[in-house]
Structures are given as C-alpha cells and as structure tokens.
C-alpha cells in the first residue's frame, strides 16, 4: 500500500487549498448568515474546471482520479460545507450518474456543461413521505406515446431551486417494487415542473434546498437514464458516489474545526499559559486528530477501490458512517476549546458545528449505512 499522494494529487490539493482559502472562506460567514447562494464562487469553480475533476476528458472534464475528487471535497468542506455540497451533488449524484447510466447522446449533451458549471444539476429521490424507504415513493411516470407524464413531489433537494436539470425517480410500475422505479433527466423550464425553496435550515444555509413539484410534466422517452425499471439501481449507484464525497467533505470540515481550534488554543492564555499547554485541552486535540486521520484513511481506501473499478458500496458506507459521526464529535470538541467564544458567530466554529449535523442524516442516515454494511457482512437483508 502506498500512502503518498501522487504529484497530480499534491498539485490539486495545493490548488484547492488556495482556492478554498482565497475564494470561498472569506464569503462563507456572510453567505451563511444571509442564506445567499454563492453564485460567484460557483462561476469561478466552473471556469477553473473544478466541477470536472473526475469527469473524463472526452466529456469536458479533468479526467482525474477519485482520490483527487475526495481532496477537492475535503478542501471545500474545510472552509464551507455549503459549497462542498453544491460540488458533491453536481458531480457525484448527477454527472457521474449520467456518465454511468447515460446514452452517448445524453453524455455528450449534459456532461461538458456540468463539468464547466454552465448548468447545475440536482438529484430528486427523496419525497415528503419517502426518505430511507425509497421504494415507498409516490411519484409516478405514465407512458404516453413517445413521452412519459410525471407527477409527484420531491423533498430536501440540494440545488433543487437553482438547478437546470434534475434526475427524477418515479414509478413506472407500482406492482414491481424496486424494479418498478425509473430514472429520468428532466430539464428546468418544462411545463409543470417547479420548485419551492426551503429556508431557515440549521446548517448549510448558503446551499439551496428545495421541494420539487411535478404536475403532468411531459418528458421524452429519450430522457430515461438507464432502462425502464433500472431506477433503484441508478439511485443506489449514485449514492455510492454521493456518500463518498459526503464522507470526504466531513474529513475536510473536521480538519477545519481542528485548524481553527488549534489557532485559538495557542493564542488563548489561561492560568498563565496558552490553553494548548493544558493537559485536558491536549486530550481534546489528540482525540480529534486521531479521528480525522482515521476518517481520511477510510475515504481514501474507498477511493482506491473506486479507482480500480472494484466493488466499494460497503467501504463507502463505512466511510460515510464513520466520517459523518466523527465530524460531529470533532466539531463538539473543537467548540469546547473556544469556551464561551465558540457559542458566538465571531468564530467560524459556530457555523462548522451547525454544518456538521446534516451529515448523519442526508444521503442515507447513519442507521441506513449500518444496515448496508451489516447486509454485506452477514448476507442477510434487514428488509
Ligand atoms: N449499486 C447498484 N445496485 C445496487 C446497489 C448499489 N450500491 N445496492 C443495491 N443494489 C441493487 C441490488 O443488487 C438489488 O438488485 P436486484 O434486484 O437485481 O437483486 C437491488 O438493488 C435491491 O437491493 P437491496 O435489496 O440490497 O436493497 P434494499 O432494499 O436492501 O435497500 C436501502 C434498502 C439500503 C435502505 C436503500 O433503500 C437506501 O439506501 N435507502 C436510503 C436512501 C437514501 O440514502 N436517500 C438519500 C437521498 S439523496 C439526498 O439526500 C438528497 C440530496 O439532495 C442530498
């Protein structure tokens, strides 16, 4: 096993560290406070090819590997989880899903524009009454000649109100369980397709989260992603990518918590010396860094399997489970270092603490990750 980053990965890390510190971090607090979608940052990310990292060059991407993809998510997550979330959805849930399941025509049509940020995408799986239990979804797609008529509501959709295209999952055959679900690419602006932004979230306040409403939306049959009935597998394989970048983003956010706490601990003097010199504070730092390093190794291990095109669902769920829980423990400890100052928005740790919380919930709760891991370990499904 080689634990060193390649020259290319080192270069990407350096570039992303600079980008995150100069172009993202200075605006994060204001965007969070005002719930402002970071359009300027998204535009710059598009121009620099950041949305194209892992997309093959033939479709306008950078053709980089999955460790590089994780590094980008880490560096963005280190300073602003809202921006990291935009990146994750755009590439992991949308572009990579089109890359895996799309026709050549669909790939040529959408991937270059997703890779250069000309269009944004979103992933419409969750519904008001269907979260963990994907198969209970109510959205329907009924064939009408060369079209399907889609009806339904999608909930908690990251990028939902700003996206130009959505991958929408709907039932084409209600009697077929998970085999009756189909994935469609639906373009914004088509009649009957609208969105409603969700405000006042605990965290990720600069990222757009919306409800999607589909009322008799006519979608051409050419816009099916995969085949009719493949939708559940399309969704699960997309989540293998999505959960990977969530895990990487958690490592980055945890590193961000650690970094700001360290800076504070060496400056803040109590009992005649910097608090970093007190043993109980040192314990907090030792606990944090061990957990961050462990999470990073789980992410890179999953990325290594992805690079080799080997099965990786179990390893991705392990990384997502550990890192999303870990970042909450680290954010708690980092905030503890700040004492009362951590409770105010004067320092970014307050935002980091709020942003950490979503990670054990979206793209499959921690409980769902445990079921996926146990299912693969024991060979028996809990369902
Ligand atoms: N890749 C490809 N195919 C897969 C797969 C994967 N990772 N996992 C399972 N499948 C296939 C299986 O091979 C099986 O295929 P066959 O029918 O051919 O045998 C089929 O899917 C069914 O598999 P399982 O029986 O293992 O599936 P399950 O019913 O046990 O899965 C579940 C249940 C794990 C709970 C699943 O429903 C699940 O992951 N739920 C959570 C959903 C979720 O994460 N939602 C988050 C939404 S995204 C989001 O948060 C929005 C956002 O904008 C951020």
CSV table of C-alpha atoms and ligand atoms in Angstrom, one decimal:
chain,number,residue,atom,x,y,z
A,1,UNK,CA,0.0,0.0,0.0
A,2,UNK,CA,1.2,3.5,-0.8
A,3,UNK,CA,0.1,6.3,1.5
A,4,UNK,CA,1.7,9.0,-0.6
A,5,UNK,CA,-0.3,11.3,-2.8
A,6,UNK,CA,0.8,11.4,-6.5
A,7,UNK,CA,2.3,14.5,-8.0
A,8,UNK,CA,-1.1,15.2,-9.6
A,9,UNK,CA,-3.0,14.8,-6.3
A,10,UNK,CA,-0.5,17.1,-4.5
A,11,UNK,CA,-0.9,19.7,-7.2
A,12,UNK,CA,-4.7,19.5,-6.9
A,13,UNK,CA,-4.6,19.8,-3.1
A,14,UNK,CA,-2.4,22.9,-3.3
A,15,UNK,CA,-4.6,24.5,-5.9
A,16,UNK,CA,-7.8,23.7,-3.9
A,17,UNK,CA,-6.3,24.8,-0.6
A,18,UNK,CA,-5.5,28.2,-2.2
A,19,UNK,CA,-8.9,28.4,-3.9
A,20,UNK,CA,-10.8,27.5,-0.7
A,21,UNK,CA,-8.8,30.0,1.4
A,22,UNK,CA,-8.9,32.9,-1.0
A,23,UNK,CA,-12.2,32.5,-3.0
A,24,UNK,CA,-14.5,30.6,-0.6
A,25,UNK,CA,-13.6,31.2,3.0
A,26,UNK,CA,-13.9,35.0,3.0
A,27,UNK,CA,-17.5,34.9,1.9
A,28,UNK,CA,-18.7,31.9,3.9
A,29,UNK,CA,-19.9,33.6,7.0
A,30,UNK,CA,-21.9,36.3,5.2
A,31,UNK,CA,-23.5,33.8,2.8
A,32,UNK,CA,-24.4,31.6,5.7
A,33,UNK,CA,-26.0,34.5,7.7
A,34,UNK,CA,-27.9,35.8,4.7
A,35,UNK,CA,-28.8,32.4,3.1
A,36,UNK,CA,-27.1,33.7,0.0
A,37,UNK,CA,-26.4,31.1,-2.8
A,38,UNK,CA,-22.7,31.5,-3.7
A,39,UNK,CA,-23.2,32.2,-7.5
A,40,UNK,CA,-19.9,34.0,-7.8
A,41,UNK,CA,-18.0,31.0,-6.3
A,42,UNK,CA,-19.9,28.6,-8.5
A,43,UNK,CA,-19.0,30.6,-11.6
A,44,UNK,CA,-15.3,30.6,-10.6
A,45,UNK,CA,-15.4,26.8,-9.9
A,46,UNK,CA,-16.8,26.3,-13.4
A,47,UNK,CA,-14.2,28.4,-15.0
A,48,UNK,CA,-11.4,26.6,-13.2
A,49,UNK,CA,-12.7,23.2,-14.2
A,50,UNK,CA,-13.4,22.3,-10.5
A,51,UNK,CA,-16.8,20.7,-11.4
A,52,UNK,CA,-15.0,18.5,-13.9
A,53,UNK,CA,-12.3,16.8,-11.8
A,54,UNK,CA,-13.3,13.2,-12.1
A,55,UNK,CA,-15.3,13.5,-15.4
A,56,UNK,CA,-13.3,12.0,-18.3
A,57,UNK,CA,-11.6,14.5,-20.6
A,58,UNK,CA,-13.6,13.3,-23.6
A,59,UNK,CA,-16.7,14.8,-21.9
A,60,UNK,CA,-15.0,18.0,-20.9
A,61,UNK,CA,-13.7,17.0,-17.5
A,62,UNK,CA,-10.3,16.8,-16.0
A,63,UNK,CA,-10.0,13.1,-16.1
A,64,UNK,CA,-8.6,13.0,-12.5
A,65,UNK,CA,-8.9,10.1,-10.1
A,66,UNK,CA,-11.2,9.5,-7.2
A,67,UNK,CA,-8.7,10.4,-4.5
A,68,UNK,CA,-8.4,13.8,-6.3
A,69,UNK,CA,-12.2,14.0,-6.2
A,70,UNK,CA,-12.1,13.5,-2.4
A,71,UNK,CA,-9.3,16.0,-2.0
A,72,UNK,CA,-11.5,18.7,-3.7
A,73,UNK,CA,-14.4,17.8,-1.5
A,74,UNK,CA,-12.2,17.9,1.6
A,75,UNK,CA,-10.7,21.3,0.8
A,76,UNK,CA,-14.1,22.9,0.0
A,77,UNK,CA,-15.6,21.2,3.1
A,78,UNK,CA,-12.7,22.6,5.2
A,79,UNK,CA,-14.0,26.1,4.8
A,80,UNK,CA,-17.6,25.9,3.6
A,81,UNK,CA,-19.8,22.9,3.7
A,82,UNK,CA,-22.5,24.6,1.6
A,83,UNK,CA,-20.1,25.0,-1.3
A,84,UNK,CA,-18.9,21.4,-0.8
A,85,UNK,CA,-22.5,20.2,-1.0
A,86,UNK,CA,-23.0,22.0,-4.3
A,87,UNK,CA,-19.9,20.3,-5.7
A,88,UNK,CA,-20.9,16.9,-4.4
A,89,UNK,CA,-24.4,17.0,-5.9
A,90,UNK,CA,-23.2,18.4,-9.2
A,91,UNK,CA,-20.5,15.7,-9.8
A,92,UNK,CA,-21.3,12.7,-7.6
A,93,UNK,CA,-25.0,12.5,-7.8
A,94,UNK,CA,-25.6,14.0,-11.2
A,95,UNK,CA,-22.6,14.0,-13.6
A,96,UNK,CA,-21.2,10.6,-12.5
A,97,UNK,CA,-24.7,9.1,-12.7
A,98,UNK,CA,-25.1,10.3,-16.3
A,99,UNK,CA,-21.6,9.0,-17.0
A,100,UNK,CA,-22.5,5.5,-15.7
A,101,UNK,CA,-26.1,5.1,-17.0
A,102,UNK,CA,-26.5,7.7,-19.8
A,103,UNK,CA,-26.6,7.1,-23.5
A,104,UNK,CA,-23.8,8.5,-25.6
A,105,UNK,CA,-26.1,11.3,-26.7
A,106,UNK,CA,-27.1,12.1,-23.0
A,107,UNK,CA,-23.4,12.2,-22.0
A,108,UNK,CA,-22.4,14.5,-24.9
A,109,UNK,CA,-25.4,16.7,-24.2
A,110,UNK,CA,-25.0,17.2,-20.4
A,111,UNK,CA,-21.5,16.3,-19.2
A,112,UNK,CA,-19.5,19.1,-20.7
A,113,UNK,CA,-21.9,21.7,-19.4
A,114,UNK,CA,-22.0,20.1,-15.9
A,115,UNK,CA,-18.2,19.9,-15.9
A,116,UNK,CA,-17.7,23.6,-16.8
A,117,UNK,CA,-20.5,24.8,-14.5
A,118,UNK,CA,-22.6,26.1,-17.4
A,119,UNK,CA,-25.5,24.1,-15.9
A,120,UNK,CA,-26.2,22.9,-12.4
A,121,UNK,CA,-27.9,19.6,-11.6
A,122,UNK,CA,-29.9,18.1,-8.7
A,123,UNK,CA,-31.0,14.6,-7.6
A,124,UNK,CA,-34.7,14.1,-7.0
A,125,UNK,CA,-35.1,10.9,-5.0
A,126,UNK,CA,-36.5,11.8,-1.5
A,127,UNK,CA,-40.2,12.7,-1.1
A,128,UNK,CA,-42.2,14.1,1.8
A,129,UNK,CA,-43.2,10.6,2.8
A,130,UNK,CA,-40.4,8.6,1.4
A,131,UNK,CA,-36.8,9.1,2.8
A,132,UNK,CA,-35.0,5.9,3.9
A,133,UNK,CA,-37.7,3.8,2.3
A,134,UNK,CA,-37.0,4.6,-1.3
A,135,UNK,CA,-39.4,2.0,-2.7
A,136,UNK,CA,-42.4,3.6,-1.0
A,137,UNK,CA,-42.1,6.7,-3.3
A,138,UNK,CA,-45.4,8.1,-4.7
A,139,UNK,CA,-44.1,9.8,-7.8
A,140,UNK,CA,-45.4,8.3,-11.0
A,141,UNK,CA,-44.4,8.2,-14.7
A,142,UNK,CA,-47.1,7.0,-17.1
A,143,UNK,CA,-46.2,6.3,-20.8
A,144,UNK,CA,-47.9,8.3,-23.4
A,145,UNK,CA,-46.6,7.6,-26.9
A,146,UNK,CA,-43.0,8.9,-27.1
A,147,UNK,CA,-43.4,10.7,-23.7
A,148,UNK,CA,-43.8,9.9,-20.0
A,149,UNK,CA,-46.1,12.0,-17.9
A,150,UNK,CA,-44.5,12.6,-14.5
A,151,UNK,CA,-46.4,13.6,-11.3
A,152,UNK,CA,-45.1,13.9,-7.8
A,153,UNK,CA,-43.2,15.9,-5.2
A,154,UNK,CA,-39.5,15.7,-4.2
A,155,UNK,CA,-38.3,17.0,-0.9
A,156,UNK,CA,-35.0,18.3,0.6
A,157,UNK,CA,-33.4,18.5,-2.8
A,158,UNK,CA,-29.9,20.1,-2.7
A,159,UNK,CA,-29.5,22.6,-5.6
A,160,UNK,CA,-33.3,22.0,-6.3
A,161,UNK,CA,-34.2,25.6,-6.8
A,162,UNK,CA,-31.1,26.6,-8.8
A,163,UNK,CA,-30.6,23.5,-11.0
A,164,UNK,CA,-31.0,23.4,-14.8
A,165,UNK,CA,-31.5,19.7,-14.9
A,166,UNK,CA,-32.8,17.2,-12.3
A,167,UNK,CA,-32.5,13.4,-12.2
A,168,UNK,CA,-36.1,12.4,-11.1
A,169,UNK,CA,-37.0,9.0,-9.9
A,170,UNK,CA,-40.6,7.9,-10.4
A,171,UNK,CA,-42.6,4.7,-10.5
A,172,UNK,CA,-43.4,3.3,-14.0
A,173,UNK,CA,-44.9,0.1,-12.5
A,174,UNK,CA,-46.3,0.2,-8.9
A,175,UNK,CA,-46.6,-3.6,-8.7
A,176,UNK,CA,-42.9,-4.2,-9.3
A,177,UNK,CA,-41.3,-2.9,-6.0
A,178,UNK,CA,-37.8,-1.6,-6.6
A,179,UNK,CA,-37.9,-2.9,-10.1
A,180,UNK,CA,-40.8,-0.6,-11.0
A,181,UNK,CA,-38.8,2.6,-10.5
A,182,UNK,CA,-37.3,4.6,-13.4
A,183,UNK,CA,-34.9,7.5,-13.6
A,184,UNK,CA,-35.5,10.5,-15.9
A,185,UNK,CA,-33.4,13.5,-16.8
A,186,UNK,CA,-35.9,16.5,-16.5
A,187,UNK,CA,-34.9,19.9,-17.8
A,188,UNK,CA,-35.9,23.1,-16.0
A,189,UNK,CA,-38.4,25.2,-17.8
A,190,UNK,CA,-40.5,22.4,-19.0
A,191,UNK,CA,-44.3,22.9,-18.3
A,192,UNK,CA,-45.5,21.7,-14.9
A,193,UNK,CA,-42.0,21.5,-13.3
A,194,UNK,CA,-41.5,24.0,-10.5
A,195,UNK,CA,-39.6,24.3,-7.2
A,196,UNK,CA,-40.1,25.9,-3.8
A,197,UNK,CA,-37.0,26.9,-1.7
A,198,UNK,CA,-36.8,25.7,1.9
A,199,UNK,CA,-35.4,28.3,4.3
A,200,UNK,CA,-34.2,28.6,7.9
A,201,UNK,CA,-32.2,25.4,8.0
A,202,UNK,CA,-29.9,24.7,11.0
A,203,UNK,CA,-26.9,24.5,8.7
A,204,UNK,CA,-25.8,24.6,5.0
A,205,UNK,CA,-27.6,27.9,4.9
A,206,UNK,CA,-25.8,29.1,1.7
A,207,UNK,CA,-26.7,26.0,-0.2
A,208,UNK,CA,-30.1,25.8,-1.9
A,209,UNK,CA,-32.5,23.2,-0.7
A,210,UNK,CA,-35.9,22.9,-2.3
A,211,UNK,CA,-39.0,21.0,-2.9
A,212,UNK,CA,-39.6,19.9,-6.5
A,213,UNK,CA,-43.2,19.8,-7.8
A,214,UNK,CA,-44.1,17.8,-10.9
A,215,UNK,CA,-47.6,18.3,-12.3
A,216,UNK,CA,-48.2,16.4,-15.6
A,217,UNK,CA,-44.6,17.0,-16.8
A,218,UNK,CA,-44.1,15.6,-20.3
A,219,UNK,CA,-40.6,14.0,-20.5
A,220,UNK,CA,-39.5,12.5,-23.9
A,221,UNK,CA,-38.6,8.8,-23.6
A,222,UNK,CA,-35.1,9.6,-24.8
A,223,UNK,CA,-34.6,11.2,-21.3
A,224,UNK,CA,-34.8,7.9,-19.4
A,225,UNK,CA,-31.5,7.2,-17.6
A,226,UNK,CA,-30.7,3.5,-18.0
A,227,UNK,CA,-33.7,1.4,-18.9
A,228,UNK,CA,-37.2,1.5,-17.6
A,229,UNK,CA,-37.2,-0.3,-14.2
A,230,UNK,CA,-33.5,0.4,-13.5
A,231,UNK,CA,-34.2,3.5,-11.3
A,232,UNK,CA,-33.5,1.9,-7.9
A,233,UNK,CA,-30.1,0.7,-9.1
A,234,UNK,CA,-29.4,4.0,-10.7
A,235,UNK,CA,-30.2,5.7,-7.3
A,236,UNK,CA,-28.1,3.3,-5.2
A,237,UNK,CA,-25.1,3.5,-7.5
A,238,UNK,CA,-25.4,7.3,-7.5
A,239,UNK,CA,-25.4,7.2,-3.7
A,240,UNK,CA,-22.2,5.2,-3.7
A,241,UNK,CA,-20.7,8.3,-5.3
A,242,UNK,CA,-22.6,10.8,-3.3
A,243,UNK,CA,-21.8,9.2,0.1
A,244,UNK,CA,-18.2,9.1,-0.9
A,245,UNK,CA,-18.0,12.9,-1.3
A,246,UNK,CA,-20.1,13.5,1.9
A,247,UNK,CA,-17.5,11.4,3.8
A,248,UNK,CA,-14.6,13.4,2.2
A,249,UNK,CA,-16.4,16.6,3.0
A,250,UNK,CA,-16.7,15.5,6.6
A,251,UNK,CA,-13.0,14.9,6.8
A,252,UNK,CA,-12.4,18.4,5.4
A,253,UNK,CA,-14.9,20.0,7.8
A,254,UNK,CA,-13.4,18.2,10.8
A,255,UNK,CA,-10.0,19.4,9.7
A,256,UNK,CA,-11.4,22.9,9.5
A,257,UNK,CA,-12.7,22.6,13.1
A,258,UNK,CA,-9.4,21.3,14.2
A,259,UNK,CA,-7.4,24.1,12.5
A,260,UNK,CA,-9.4,27.0,14.0
A,261,UNK,CA,-9.4,25.4,17.4
A,262,UNK,CA,-5.6,24.9,17.2
A,263,UNK,CA,-5.1,28.6,16.3
A,264,UNK,CA,-7.3,29.6,19.2
A,265,UNK,CA,-5.6,27.3,21.7
A,266,UNK,CA,-2.1,28.5,21.1
A,267,UNK,CA,-3.2,32.2,21.4
A,268,UNK,CA,-5.7,32.0,24.3
A,269,UNK,CA,-3.9,32.3,27.7
A,270,UNK,CA,-5.4,31.0,30.9
A,271,UNK,CA,-3.7,30.1,34.2
A,272,UNK,CA,-0.6,31.8,32.9
A,273,UNK,CA,0.0,29.9,29.7
A,274,UNK,CA,-1.7,29.1,26.3
A,275,UNK,CA,-4.6,26.7,26.9
A,276,UNK,CA,-2.9,24.4,24.3
A,277,UNK,CA,-0.4,23.7,27.1
A,278,UNK,CA,-3.1,22.3,29.5
A,279,UNK,CA,-3.3,18.5,29.5
A,280,UNK,CA,-7.1,18.3,29.3
A,281,UNK,CA,-7.1,20.6,26.3
A,282,UNK,CA,-4.3,18.4,24.8
A,283,UNK,CA,-6.5,15.4,25.2
A,284,UNK,CA,-9.2,17.1,23.0
A,285,UNK,CA,-6.6,17.7,20.3
A,286,UNK,CA,-5.2,14.2,20.4
A,287,UNK,CA,-8.8,12.7,20.2
A,288,UNK,CA,-9.7,15.0,17.3
A,289,UNK,CA,-6.6,14.3,15.1
A,290,UNK,CA,-6.7,10.6,15.5
A,291,UNK,CA,-10.4,10.5,14.4
A,292,UNK,CA,-9.7,12.8,11.4
A,293,UNK,CA,-6.8,10.7,10.2
A,294,UNK,CA,-8.9,7.5,10.6
A,295,UNK,CA,-11.7,9.1,8.6
A,296,UNK,CA,-9.3,10.2,5.9
A,297,UNK,CA,-7.9,6.7,5.5
A,298,UNK,CA,-11.4,5.2,5.2
A,299,UNK,CA,-12.2,7.7,2.5
A,300,UNK,CA,-9.0,7.2,0.5
A,301,UNK,CA,-9.4,3.4,0.9
A,302,UNK,CA,-12.9,3.7,-0.7
A,303,UNK,CA,-11.4,6.0,-3.4
A,304,UNK,CA,-8.7,3.4,-4.1
A,305,UNK,CA,-11.3,0.8,-4.8
A,306,UNK,CA,-13.2,3.2,-7.0
A,307,UNK,CA,-10.1,3.9,-9.0
A,308,UNK,CA,-9.7,0.2,-9.6
A,309,UNK,CA,-13.3,-0.3,-10.5
A,310,UNK,CA,-13.7,-2.8,-7.7
A,311,UNK,CA,-16.9,-3.2,-5.6
A,312,UNK,CA,-17.0,-0.4,-3.0
A,313,UNK,CA,-20.5,0.0,-1.6
A,314,UNK,CA,-19.5,-1.4,1.8
A,315,UNK,CA,-16.4,0.7,2.1
A,316,UNK,CA,-18.2,3.9,1.0
A,317,UNK,CA,-20.9,3.2,3.6
A,318,UNK,CA,-18.2,2.6,6.3
A,319,UNK,CA,-16.5,5.9,5.4
A,320,UNK,CA,-19.9,7.8,5.3
A,321,UNK,CA,-21.0,6.3,8.7
A,322,UNK,CA,-17.7,6.9,10.4
A,323,UNK,CA,-16.9,10.4,9.0
A,324,UNK,CA,-20.4,11.8,9.5
A,325,UNK,CA,-20.5,10.8,13.1
A,326,UNK,CA,-16.8,11.7,13.6
A,327,UNK,CA,-17.2,15.3,12.3
A,328,UNK,CA,-20.0,15.8,14.9
A,329,UNK,CA,-17.7,14.6,17.7
A,330,UNK,CA,-14.8,16.7,16.4
A,331,UNK,CA,-17.0,19.8,16.0
A,332,UNK,CA,-18.2,19.4,19.6
A,333,UNK,CA,-14.6,19.1,20.9
A,334,UNK,CA,-13.3,22.0,18.8
A,335,UNK,CA,-16.1,24.2,20.0
A,336,UNK,CA,-15.3,23.2,23.6
A,337,UNK,CA,-11.8,24.6,23.1
A,338,UNK,CA,-13.3,28.0,22.4
A,339,UNK,CA,-15.3,28.1,25.6
A,340,UNK,CA,-18.0,30.8,25.5
A,341,UNK,CA,-16.5,32.3,22.4
A,342,UNK,CA,-17.4,29.2,20.5
A,343,UNK,CA,-21.1,29.9,21.1
A,344,UNK,CA,-20.9,33.2,19.1
A,345,UNK,CA,-20.6,33.8,15.4
A,346,UNK,CA,-17.4,35.7,15.9
A,347,UNK,CA,-15.5,32.5,15.1
A,348,UNK,CA,-16.4,30.1,12.2
A,349,UNK,CA,-16.6,27.1,14.6
A,350,UNK,CA,-20.2,28.0,15.4
A,351,UNK,CA,-21.1,27.6,11.7
A,352,UNK,CA,-18.9,24.5,11.4
A,353,UNK,CA,-20.8,23.0,14.4
A,354,UNK,CA,-24.2,23.6,12.7
A,355,UNK,CA,-23.0,22.4,9.3
A,356,UNK,CA,-21.7,19.1,10.8
A,357,UNK,CA,-25.1,18.0,11.8
A,358,UNK,CA,-26.7,17.2,8.4
A,359,UNK,CA,-24.1,14.7,7.5
A,360,UNK,CA,-25.5,11.8,9.6
A,361,UNK,CA,-28.9,12.5,8.0
A,362,UNK,CA,-28.7,13.0,4.3
A,363,UNK,CA,-27.6,10.6,1.6
A,364,UNK,CA,-28.7,7.8,3.9
A,365,UNK,CA,-28.8,8.2,7.7
A,366,UNK,CA,-26.1,6.5,9.9
A,367,UNK,CA,-28.7,3.8,10.7
A,368,UNK,CA,-29.1,3.1,6.9
A,369,UNK,CA,-25.3,2.9,6.5
A,370,UNK,CA,-25.2,0.3,9.3
A,371,UNK,CA,-27.9,-1.8,7.6
A,372,UNK,CA,-26.0,-1.6,4.3
A,373,UNK,CA,-22.7,-2.7,6.0
A,374,UNK,CA,-24.4,-5.4,8.0
A,375,UNK,CA,-26.2,-6.7,5.0
A,376,UNK,CA,-22.9,-7.1,3.1
A,377,UNK,CA,-21.2,-8.6,6.2
A,378,UNK,CA,-23.9,-11.1,7.1
A,379,UNK,CA,-25.5,-11.8,3.7
A,380,UNK,CA,-29.0,-11.2,5.2
A,381,UNK,CA,-31.1,-8.2,4.4
A,382,UNK,CA,-33.0,-6.5,7.2
A,383,UNK,CA,-35.9,-5.8,4.8
B,1,LIG,N1,-25.4,-0.1,-6.7
B,1,LIG,C1,-26.1,-0.8,-7.7
B,1,LIG,N2,-27.1,-1.6,-7.4
B,1,LIG,C2,-27.4,-1.8,-6.1
B,1,LIG,C3,-26.7,-1.2,-5.0
B,1,LIG,C4,-25.6,-0.3,-5.4
B,1,LIG,N3,-24.9,0.3,-4.5
B,1,LIG,N4,-27.3,-1.5,-3.9
B,1,LIG,C5,-28.3,-2.4,-4.1
B,1,LIG,N5,-28.4,-2.5,-5.5
B,1,LIG,C6,-29.3,-3.4,-6.2
B,1,LIG,C7,-29.2,-4.8,-5.7
B,1,LIG,O1,-28.2,-5.5,-6.4
B,1,LIG,C8,-30.6,-5.4,-6.0
B,1,LIG,O2,-30.7,-5.7,-7.3
B,1,LIG,P1,-31.6,-7.0,-7.8
B,1,LIG,O3,-33.0,-6.5,-7.7
B,1,LIG,O4,-31.1,-7.2,-9.2
B,1,LIG,O5,-31.2,-8.1,-6.9
B,1,LIG,C9,-31.5,-4.2,-5.7
B,1,LIG,O6,-30.6,-3.0,-5.9
B,1,LIG,C10,-32.1,-4.2,-4.3
B,1,LIG,O7,-31.0,-4.3,-3.4
B,1,LIG,P2,-31.2,-4.4,-1.9
B,1,LIG,O8,-32.2,-5.5,-1.6
B,1,LIG,O9,-29.9,-4.6,-1.3
B,1,LIG,O10,-31.8,-3.1,-1.5
B,1,LIG,P3,-32.5,-2.7,-0.2
B,1,LIG,O11,-34.0,-2.8,-0.5
B,1,LIG,O12,-32.0,-3.6,0.9
B,1,LIG,O13,-32.0,-1.2,0.0
B,1,LIG,C11,-31.8,0.6,1.5
B,1,LIG,C12,-32.6,-0.6,1.0
B,1,LIG,C13,-30.4,0.3,1.7
B,1,LIG,C14,-32.4,1.1,2.7
B,1,LIG,C15,-32.0,1.7,0.4
B,1,LIG,O14,-33.3,1.9,0.1
B,1,LIG,C16,-31.3,3.0,0.8
B,1,LIG,O15,-30.1,3.2,0.6
B,1,LIG,N6,-32.1,3.9,1.4
B,1,LIG,C17,-31.6,5.3,1.8
B,1,LIG,C18,-31.9,6.2,0.7
B,1,LIG,C19,-31.1,7.4,0.7
B,1,LIG,O16,-29.9,7.4,1.0
B,1,LIG,N7,-31.6,8.6,0.5
B,1,LIG,C20,-30.9,9.8,0.4
B,1,LIG,C21,-31.4,10.6,-0.8
B,1,LIG,S1,-30.3,11.7,-1.6
B,1,LIG,C22,-30.3,13.1,-0.7
B,1,LIG,O17,-30.1,13.1,0.5
B,1,LIG,C23,-30.8,14.3,-1.4
B,1,LIG,C24,-29.8,15.4,-1.6
B,1,LIG,O18,-30.1,16.3,-2.4
B,1,LIG,C25,-28.5,15.4,-0.8
